[in-house]
PDB file of C-alpha atoms in Angstrom:
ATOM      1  CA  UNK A   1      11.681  21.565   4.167  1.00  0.00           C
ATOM      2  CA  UNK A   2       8.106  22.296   2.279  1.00  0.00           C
ATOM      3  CA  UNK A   3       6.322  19.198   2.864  1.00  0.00           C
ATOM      4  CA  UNK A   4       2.598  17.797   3.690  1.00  0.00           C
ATOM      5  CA  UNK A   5       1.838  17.477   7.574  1.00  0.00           C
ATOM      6  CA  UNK A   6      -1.202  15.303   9.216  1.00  0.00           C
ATOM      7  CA  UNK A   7      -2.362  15.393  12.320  1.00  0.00           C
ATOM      8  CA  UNK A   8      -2.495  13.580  14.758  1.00  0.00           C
ATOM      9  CA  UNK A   9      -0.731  10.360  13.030  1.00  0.00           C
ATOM     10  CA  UNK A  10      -3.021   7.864  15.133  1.00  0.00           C
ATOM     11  CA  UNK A  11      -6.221   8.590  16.182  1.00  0.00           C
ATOM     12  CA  UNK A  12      -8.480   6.319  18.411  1.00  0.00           C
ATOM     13  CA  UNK A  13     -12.145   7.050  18.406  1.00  0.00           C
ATOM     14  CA  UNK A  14     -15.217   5.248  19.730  1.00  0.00           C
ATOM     15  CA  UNK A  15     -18.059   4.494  17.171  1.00  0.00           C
ATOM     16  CA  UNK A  16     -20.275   6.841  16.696  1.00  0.00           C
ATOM     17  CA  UNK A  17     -18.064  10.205  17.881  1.00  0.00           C
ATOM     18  CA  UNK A  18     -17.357  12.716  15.850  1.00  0.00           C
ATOM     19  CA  UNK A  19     -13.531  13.196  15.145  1.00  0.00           C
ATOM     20  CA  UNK A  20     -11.813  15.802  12.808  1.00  0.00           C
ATOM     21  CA  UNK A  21      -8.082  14.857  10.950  1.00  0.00           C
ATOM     22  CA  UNK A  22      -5.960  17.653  10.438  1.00  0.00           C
ATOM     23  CA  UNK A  23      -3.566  18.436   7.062  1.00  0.00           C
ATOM     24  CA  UNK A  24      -1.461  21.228   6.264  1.00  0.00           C
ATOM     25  CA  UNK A  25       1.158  22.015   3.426  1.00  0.00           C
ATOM     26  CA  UNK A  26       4.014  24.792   3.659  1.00  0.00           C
ATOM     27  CA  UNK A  27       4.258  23.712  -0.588  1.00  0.00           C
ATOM     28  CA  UNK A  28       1.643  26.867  -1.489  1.00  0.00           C
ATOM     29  CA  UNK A  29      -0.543  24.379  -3.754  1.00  0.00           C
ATOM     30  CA  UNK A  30      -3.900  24.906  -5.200  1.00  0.00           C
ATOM     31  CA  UNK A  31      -5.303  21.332  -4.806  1.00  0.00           C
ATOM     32  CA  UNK A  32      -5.628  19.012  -1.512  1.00  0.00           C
ATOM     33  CA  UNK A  33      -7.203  15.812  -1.648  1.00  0.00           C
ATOM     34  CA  UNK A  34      -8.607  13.033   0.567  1.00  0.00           C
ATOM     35  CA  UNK A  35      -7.816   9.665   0.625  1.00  0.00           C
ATOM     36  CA  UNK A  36      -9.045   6.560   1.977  1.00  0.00           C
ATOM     37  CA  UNK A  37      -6.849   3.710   2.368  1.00  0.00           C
ATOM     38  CA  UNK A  38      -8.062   0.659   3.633  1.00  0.00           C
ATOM     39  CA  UNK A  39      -5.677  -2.225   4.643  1.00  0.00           C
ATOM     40  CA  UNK A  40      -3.891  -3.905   1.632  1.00  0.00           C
ATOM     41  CA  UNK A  41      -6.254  -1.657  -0.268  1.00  0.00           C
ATOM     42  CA  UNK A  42      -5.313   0.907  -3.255  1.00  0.00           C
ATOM     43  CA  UNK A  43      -5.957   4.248  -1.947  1.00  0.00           C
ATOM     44  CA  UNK A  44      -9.367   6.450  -3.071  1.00  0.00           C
ATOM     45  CA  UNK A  45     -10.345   9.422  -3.348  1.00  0.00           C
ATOM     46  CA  UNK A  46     -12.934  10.920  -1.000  1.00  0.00           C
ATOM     47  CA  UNK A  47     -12.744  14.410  -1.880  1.00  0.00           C
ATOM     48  CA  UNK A  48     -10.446  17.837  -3.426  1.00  0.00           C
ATOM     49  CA  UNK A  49     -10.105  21.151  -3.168  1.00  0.00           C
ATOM     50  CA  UNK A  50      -9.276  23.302  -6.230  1.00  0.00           C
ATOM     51  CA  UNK A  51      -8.102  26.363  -4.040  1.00  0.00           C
ATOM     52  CA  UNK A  52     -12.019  26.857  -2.614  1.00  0.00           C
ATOM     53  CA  UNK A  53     -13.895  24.686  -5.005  1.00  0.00           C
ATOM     54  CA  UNK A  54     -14.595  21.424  -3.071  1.00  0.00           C
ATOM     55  CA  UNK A  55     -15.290  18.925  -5.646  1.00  0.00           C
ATOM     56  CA  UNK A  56     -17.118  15.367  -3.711  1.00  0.00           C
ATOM     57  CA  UNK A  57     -16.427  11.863  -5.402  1.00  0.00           C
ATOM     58  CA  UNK A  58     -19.578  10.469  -5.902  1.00  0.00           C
ATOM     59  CA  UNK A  59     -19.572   7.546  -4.085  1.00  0.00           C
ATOM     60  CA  UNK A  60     -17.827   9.515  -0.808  1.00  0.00           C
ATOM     61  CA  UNK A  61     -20.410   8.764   2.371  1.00  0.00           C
ATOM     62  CA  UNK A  62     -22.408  11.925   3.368  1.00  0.00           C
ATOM     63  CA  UNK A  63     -20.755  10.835   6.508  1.00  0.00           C
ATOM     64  CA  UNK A  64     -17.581  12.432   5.442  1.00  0.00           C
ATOM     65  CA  UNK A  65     -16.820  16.032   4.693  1.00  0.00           C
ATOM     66  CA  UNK A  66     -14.127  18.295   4.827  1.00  0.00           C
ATOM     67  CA  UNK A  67     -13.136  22.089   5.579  1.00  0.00           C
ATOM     68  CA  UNK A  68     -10.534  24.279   3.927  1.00  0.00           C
ATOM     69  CA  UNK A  69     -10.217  27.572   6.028  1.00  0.00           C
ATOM     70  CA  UNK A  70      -7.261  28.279   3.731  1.00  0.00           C
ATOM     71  CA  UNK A  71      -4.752  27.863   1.651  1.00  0.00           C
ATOM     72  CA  UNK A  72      -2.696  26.196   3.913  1.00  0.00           C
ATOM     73  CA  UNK A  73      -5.060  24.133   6.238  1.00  0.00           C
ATOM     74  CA  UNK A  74      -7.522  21.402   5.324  1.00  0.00           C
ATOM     75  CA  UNK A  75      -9.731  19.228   7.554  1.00  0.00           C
ATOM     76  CA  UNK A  76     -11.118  15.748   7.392  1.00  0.00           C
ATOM     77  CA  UNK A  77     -14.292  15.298   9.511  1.00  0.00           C
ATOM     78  CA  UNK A  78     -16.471  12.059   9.870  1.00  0.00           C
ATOM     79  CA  UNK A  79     -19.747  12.859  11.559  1.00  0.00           C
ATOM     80  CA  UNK A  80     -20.866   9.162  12.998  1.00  0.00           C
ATOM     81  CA  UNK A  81     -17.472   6.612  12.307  1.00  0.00           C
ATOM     82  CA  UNK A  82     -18.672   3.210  12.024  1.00  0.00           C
ATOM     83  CA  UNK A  83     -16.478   0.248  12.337  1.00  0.00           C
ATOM     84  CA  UNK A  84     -15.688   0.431   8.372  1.00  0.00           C
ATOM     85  CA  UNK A  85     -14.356   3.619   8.764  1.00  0.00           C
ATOM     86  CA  UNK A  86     -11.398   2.087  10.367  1.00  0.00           C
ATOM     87  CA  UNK A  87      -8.449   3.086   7.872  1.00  0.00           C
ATOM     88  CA  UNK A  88      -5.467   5.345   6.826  1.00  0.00           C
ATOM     89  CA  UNK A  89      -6.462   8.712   5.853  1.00  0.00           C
ATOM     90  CA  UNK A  90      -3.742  10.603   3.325  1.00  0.00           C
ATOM     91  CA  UNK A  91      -3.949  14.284   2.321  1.00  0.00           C
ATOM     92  CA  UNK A  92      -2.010  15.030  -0.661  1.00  0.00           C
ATOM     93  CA  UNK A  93      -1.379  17.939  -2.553  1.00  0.00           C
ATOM     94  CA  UNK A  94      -0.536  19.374  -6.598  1.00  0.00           C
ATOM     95  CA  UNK A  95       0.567  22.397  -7.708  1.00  0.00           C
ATOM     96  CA  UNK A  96      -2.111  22.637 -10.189  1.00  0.00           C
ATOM     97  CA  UNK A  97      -3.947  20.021 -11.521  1.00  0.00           C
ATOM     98  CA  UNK A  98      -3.792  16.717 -13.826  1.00  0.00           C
ATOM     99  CA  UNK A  99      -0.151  17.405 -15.279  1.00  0.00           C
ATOM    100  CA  UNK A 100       1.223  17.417 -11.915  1.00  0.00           C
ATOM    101  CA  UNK A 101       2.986  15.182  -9.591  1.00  0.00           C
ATOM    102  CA  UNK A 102       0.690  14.458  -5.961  1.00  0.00           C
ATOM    103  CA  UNK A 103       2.095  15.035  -2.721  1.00  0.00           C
ATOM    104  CA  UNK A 104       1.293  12.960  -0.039  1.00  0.00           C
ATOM    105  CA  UNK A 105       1.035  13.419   3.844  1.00  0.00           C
ATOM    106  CA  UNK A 106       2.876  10.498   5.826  1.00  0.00           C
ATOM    107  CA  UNK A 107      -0.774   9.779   7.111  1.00  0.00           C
ATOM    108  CA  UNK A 108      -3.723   9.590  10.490  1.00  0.00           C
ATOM    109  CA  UNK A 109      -4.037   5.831  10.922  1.00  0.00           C
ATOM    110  CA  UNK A 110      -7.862   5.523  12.362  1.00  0.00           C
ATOM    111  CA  UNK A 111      -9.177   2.929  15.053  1.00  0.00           C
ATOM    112  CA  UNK A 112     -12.897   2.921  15.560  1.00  0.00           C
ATOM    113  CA  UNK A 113     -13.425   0.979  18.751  1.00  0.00           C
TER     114      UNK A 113
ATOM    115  CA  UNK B   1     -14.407   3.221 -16.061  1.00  0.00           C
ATOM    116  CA  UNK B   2     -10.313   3.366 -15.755  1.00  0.00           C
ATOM    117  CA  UNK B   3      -9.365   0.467 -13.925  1.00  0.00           C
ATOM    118  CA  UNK B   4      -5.592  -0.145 -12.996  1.00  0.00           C
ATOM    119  CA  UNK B   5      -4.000  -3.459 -12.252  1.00  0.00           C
ATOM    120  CA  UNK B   6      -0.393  -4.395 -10.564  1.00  0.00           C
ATOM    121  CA  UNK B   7       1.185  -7.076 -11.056  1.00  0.00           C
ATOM    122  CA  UNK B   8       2.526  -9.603  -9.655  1.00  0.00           C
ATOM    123  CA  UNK B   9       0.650  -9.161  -6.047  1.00  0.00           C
ATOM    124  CA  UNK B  10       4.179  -9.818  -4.470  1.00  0.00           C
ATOM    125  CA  UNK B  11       7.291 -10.681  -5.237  1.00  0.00           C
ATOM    126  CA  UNK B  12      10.360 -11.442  -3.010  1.00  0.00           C
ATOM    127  CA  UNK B  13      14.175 -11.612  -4.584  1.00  0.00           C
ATOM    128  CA  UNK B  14      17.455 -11.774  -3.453  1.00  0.00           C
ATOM    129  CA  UNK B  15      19.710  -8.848  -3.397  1.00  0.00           C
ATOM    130  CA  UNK B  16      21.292  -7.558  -6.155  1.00  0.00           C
ATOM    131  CA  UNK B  17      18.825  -8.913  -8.585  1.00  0.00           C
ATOM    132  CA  UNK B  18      17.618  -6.453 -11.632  1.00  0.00           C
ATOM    133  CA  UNK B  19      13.349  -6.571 -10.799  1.00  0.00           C
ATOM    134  CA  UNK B  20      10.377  -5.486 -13.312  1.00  0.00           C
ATOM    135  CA  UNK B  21       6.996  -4.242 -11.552  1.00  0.00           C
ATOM    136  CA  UNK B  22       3.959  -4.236 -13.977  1.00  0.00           C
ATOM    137  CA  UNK B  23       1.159  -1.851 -14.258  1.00  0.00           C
ATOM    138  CA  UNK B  24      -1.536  -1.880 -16.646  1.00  0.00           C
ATOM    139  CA  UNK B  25      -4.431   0.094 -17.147  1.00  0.00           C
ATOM    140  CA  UNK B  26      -8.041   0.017 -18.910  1.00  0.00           C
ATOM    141  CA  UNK B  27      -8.380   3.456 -20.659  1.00  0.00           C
ATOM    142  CA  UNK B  28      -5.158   4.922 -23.090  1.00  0.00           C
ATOM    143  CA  UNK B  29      -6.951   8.469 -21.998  1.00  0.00           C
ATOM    144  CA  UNK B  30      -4.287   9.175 -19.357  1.00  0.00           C
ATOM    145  CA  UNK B  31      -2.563  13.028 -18.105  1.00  0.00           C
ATOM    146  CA  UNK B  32       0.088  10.940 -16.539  1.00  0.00           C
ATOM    147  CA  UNK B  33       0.878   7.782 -14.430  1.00  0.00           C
ATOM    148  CA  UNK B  34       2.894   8.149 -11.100  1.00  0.00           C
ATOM    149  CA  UNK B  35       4.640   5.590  -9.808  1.00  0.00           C
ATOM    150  CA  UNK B  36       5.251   5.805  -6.159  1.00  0.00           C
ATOM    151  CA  UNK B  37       6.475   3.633  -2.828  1.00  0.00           C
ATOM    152  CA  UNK B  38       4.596   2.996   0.447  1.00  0.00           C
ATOM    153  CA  UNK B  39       6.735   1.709   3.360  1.00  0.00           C
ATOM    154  CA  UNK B  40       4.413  -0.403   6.323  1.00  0.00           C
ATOM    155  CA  UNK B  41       2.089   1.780   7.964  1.00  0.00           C
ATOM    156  CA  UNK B  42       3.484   5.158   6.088  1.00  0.00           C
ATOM    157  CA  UNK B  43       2.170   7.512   3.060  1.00  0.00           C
ATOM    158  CA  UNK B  44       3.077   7.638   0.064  1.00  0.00           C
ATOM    159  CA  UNK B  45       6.665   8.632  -1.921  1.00  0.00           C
ATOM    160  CA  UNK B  46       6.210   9.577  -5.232  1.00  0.00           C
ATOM    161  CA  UNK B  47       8.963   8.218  -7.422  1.00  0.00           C
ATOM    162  CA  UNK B  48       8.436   8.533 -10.642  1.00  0.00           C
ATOM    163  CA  UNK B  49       5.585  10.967 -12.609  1.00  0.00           C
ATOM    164  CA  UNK B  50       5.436   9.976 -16.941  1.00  0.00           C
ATOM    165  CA  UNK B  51       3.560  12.298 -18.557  1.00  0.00           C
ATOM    166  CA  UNK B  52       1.244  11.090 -21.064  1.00  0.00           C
ATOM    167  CA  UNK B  53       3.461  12.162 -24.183  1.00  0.00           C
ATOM    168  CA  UNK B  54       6.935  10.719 -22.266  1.00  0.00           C
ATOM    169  CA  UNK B  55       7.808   7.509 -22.928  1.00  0.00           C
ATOM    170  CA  UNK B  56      10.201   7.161 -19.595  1.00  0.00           C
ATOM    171  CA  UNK B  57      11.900   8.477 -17.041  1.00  0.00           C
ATOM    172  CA  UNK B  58      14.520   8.012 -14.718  1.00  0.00           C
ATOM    173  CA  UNK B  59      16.024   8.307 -11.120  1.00  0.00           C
ATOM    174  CA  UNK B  60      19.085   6.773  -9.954  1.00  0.00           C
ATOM    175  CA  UNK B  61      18.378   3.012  -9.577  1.00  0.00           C
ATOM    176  CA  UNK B  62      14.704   3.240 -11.115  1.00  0.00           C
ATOM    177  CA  UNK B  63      13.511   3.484 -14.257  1.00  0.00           C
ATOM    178  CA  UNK B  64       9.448   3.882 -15.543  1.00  0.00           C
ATOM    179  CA  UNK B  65       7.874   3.675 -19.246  1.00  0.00           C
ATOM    180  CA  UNK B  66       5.110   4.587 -20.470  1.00  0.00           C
ATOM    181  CA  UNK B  67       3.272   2.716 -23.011  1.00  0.00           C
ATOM    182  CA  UNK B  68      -0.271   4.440 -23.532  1.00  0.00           C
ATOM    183  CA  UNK B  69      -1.449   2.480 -26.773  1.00  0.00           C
ATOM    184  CA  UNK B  70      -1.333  -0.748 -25.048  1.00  0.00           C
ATOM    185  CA  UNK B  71      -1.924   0.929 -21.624  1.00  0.00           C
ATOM    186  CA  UNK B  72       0.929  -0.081 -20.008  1.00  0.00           C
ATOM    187  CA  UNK B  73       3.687   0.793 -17.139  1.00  0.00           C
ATOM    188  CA  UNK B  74       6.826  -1.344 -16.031  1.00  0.00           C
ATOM    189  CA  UNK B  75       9.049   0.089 -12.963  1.00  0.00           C
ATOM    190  CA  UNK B  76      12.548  -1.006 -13.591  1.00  0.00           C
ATOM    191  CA  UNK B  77      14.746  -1.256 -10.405  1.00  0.00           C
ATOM    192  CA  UNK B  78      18.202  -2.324 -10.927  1.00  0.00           C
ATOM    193  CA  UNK B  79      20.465  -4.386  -8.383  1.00  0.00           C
ATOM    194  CA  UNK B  80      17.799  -4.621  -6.123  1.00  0.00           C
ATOM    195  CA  UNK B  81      18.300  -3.758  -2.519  1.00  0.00           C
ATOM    196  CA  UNK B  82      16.779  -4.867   1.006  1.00  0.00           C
ATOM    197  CA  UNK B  83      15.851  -0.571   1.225  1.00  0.00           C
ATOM    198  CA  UNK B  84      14.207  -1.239  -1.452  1.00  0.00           C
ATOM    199  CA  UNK B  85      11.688  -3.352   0.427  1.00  0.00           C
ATOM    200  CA  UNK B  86       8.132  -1.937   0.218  1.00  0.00           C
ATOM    201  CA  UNK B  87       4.892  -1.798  -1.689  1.00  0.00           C
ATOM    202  CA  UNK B  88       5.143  -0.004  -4.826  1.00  0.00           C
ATOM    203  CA  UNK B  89       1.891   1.290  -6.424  1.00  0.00           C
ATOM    204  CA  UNK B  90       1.227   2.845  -9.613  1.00  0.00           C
ATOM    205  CA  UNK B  91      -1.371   5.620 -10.483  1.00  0.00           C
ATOM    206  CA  UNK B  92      -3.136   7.164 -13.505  1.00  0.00           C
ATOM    207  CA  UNK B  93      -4.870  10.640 -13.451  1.00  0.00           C
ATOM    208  CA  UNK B  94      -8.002  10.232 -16.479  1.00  0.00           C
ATOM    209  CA  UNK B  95     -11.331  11.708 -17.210  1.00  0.00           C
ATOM    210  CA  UNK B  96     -10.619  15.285 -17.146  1.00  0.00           C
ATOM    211  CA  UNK B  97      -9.810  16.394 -13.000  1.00  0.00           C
ATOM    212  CA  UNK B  98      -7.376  15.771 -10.709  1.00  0.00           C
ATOM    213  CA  UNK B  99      -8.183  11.855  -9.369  1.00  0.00           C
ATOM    214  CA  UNK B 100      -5.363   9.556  -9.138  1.00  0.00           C
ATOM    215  CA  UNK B 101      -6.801   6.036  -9.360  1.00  0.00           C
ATOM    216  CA  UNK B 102      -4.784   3.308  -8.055  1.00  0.00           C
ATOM    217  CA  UNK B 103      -3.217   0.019  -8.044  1.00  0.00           C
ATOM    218  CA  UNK B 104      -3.454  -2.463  -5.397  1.00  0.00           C
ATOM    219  CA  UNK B 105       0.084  -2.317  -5.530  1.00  0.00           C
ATOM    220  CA  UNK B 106       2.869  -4.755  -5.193  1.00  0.00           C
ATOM    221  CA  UNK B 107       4.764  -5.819  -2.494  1.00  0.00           C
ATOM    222  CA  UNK B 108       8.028  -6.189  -2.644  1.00  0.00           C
ATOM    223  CA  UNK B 109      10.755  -8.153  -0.387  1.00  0.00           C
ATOM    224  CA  UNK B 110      14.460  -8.148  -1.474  1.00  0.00           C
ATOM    225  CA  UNK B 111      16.158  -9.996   1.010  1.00  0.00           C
ATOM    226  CA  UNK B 112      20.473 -10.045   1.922  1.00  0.00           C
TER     227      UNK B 112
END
């Protein structure tokens, strides 16, 4: 089945090392996106890719950025993770663009000990 | 700035019952509102996606409308199951790219 994969699904890091989160789509869509969820919290936007465009929210911490070698593959990678950083990451992807329905990733739950 | 609110917070029936989620937002200027489900510790299912010039749609038990004038959503489940236990948030895409801003979400408990 086409679907969004993340990688790993739990990831324990120690604050202040770097760690990358890992998202890939067999769908063929244009746009991935970031999002941070925080617990009992609505999910936000960090960041998307319009095929290589990378378009930043503007309140996204330089301490985040992200990689998209291709079509397929996009990466999540916090520099310095503080203790706030602690949260559930979800990659989703669209076809296009606004008209479209999101598809979202089943997750990376992150601990920052 | 488009700011979306769910209501109620949480909400816990018995089975069977017929259940209305509420989802309201600040600015008419929407592509579309999604409507999707979020089990404990999982992503996110998308359920239902209302363009901005639908009015509704439907799948199986659920039903969504659309009222952009008065910047509305309601989520219509009928006979209510304990499956159907989870949060359910809605989202609007506004303001010209592809951001989906959120609800806080509601969560719900239907119990046997």
């Amino acid at each position: 089945d086409a679907m969004v994969i993340q990688n790993p699904r739990y990831q324990v890091t120690q604050f202040g090392k770097p760690v990358t989160l890992s998202c890939s789509q067999t769908l063929n869509h244009n746009v991935m996106y970031w999002y941070q969820q925080k617990s009992s919290q609505a999910p936000k936007l960090l960041f998307h890719y319009y095929d290589k465009d990378f378009n930043n929210e503007a309140d996204t911490p330089d301490n985040f950025q992200s990689r998209r070698p291709n079509t397929s593959f996009c990466f999540l990678d916090i520099r310095s993770p503080g203790l706030g950083d602690a949260a559930m990451y979800l990659c989703a992807t669209s076809k296009r663009g606004e008209a479209d329905t999101q598809y979202f990733g089943p997750g990376t739950r992150l601990t920052v000990l | 700035k488009q700011e979306v609110t769910q209501i109620p917070a949480a909400l816990s029936v018995p089975e069977g019952e017929n259940l209305v989620l509420n989802c309201s937002f600040t600015d008419s200027a929407i592509y579309n509102l999604q409507w999707f489900r979020q089990d404990p510790g999982k992503g996110l299912t998308s359920l239902l996606l209302i363009q901005s010039s639908q009015r509704e749609q439907t799948s199986g038990r659920l039903n969504a409308s659309l009222d952009k004038s008065s910047g509305r959503s309601t989520l219509y489940i009928a006979a209510s199951q304990p499956g159907d236990s989870a949060t359910y948030l809605c989202a609007v895409i506004s303001g010209g790219y592809n951001k989906l801003i959120f609800g806080a979400g509601t969560r719900l408990a239907v119990h046997p």
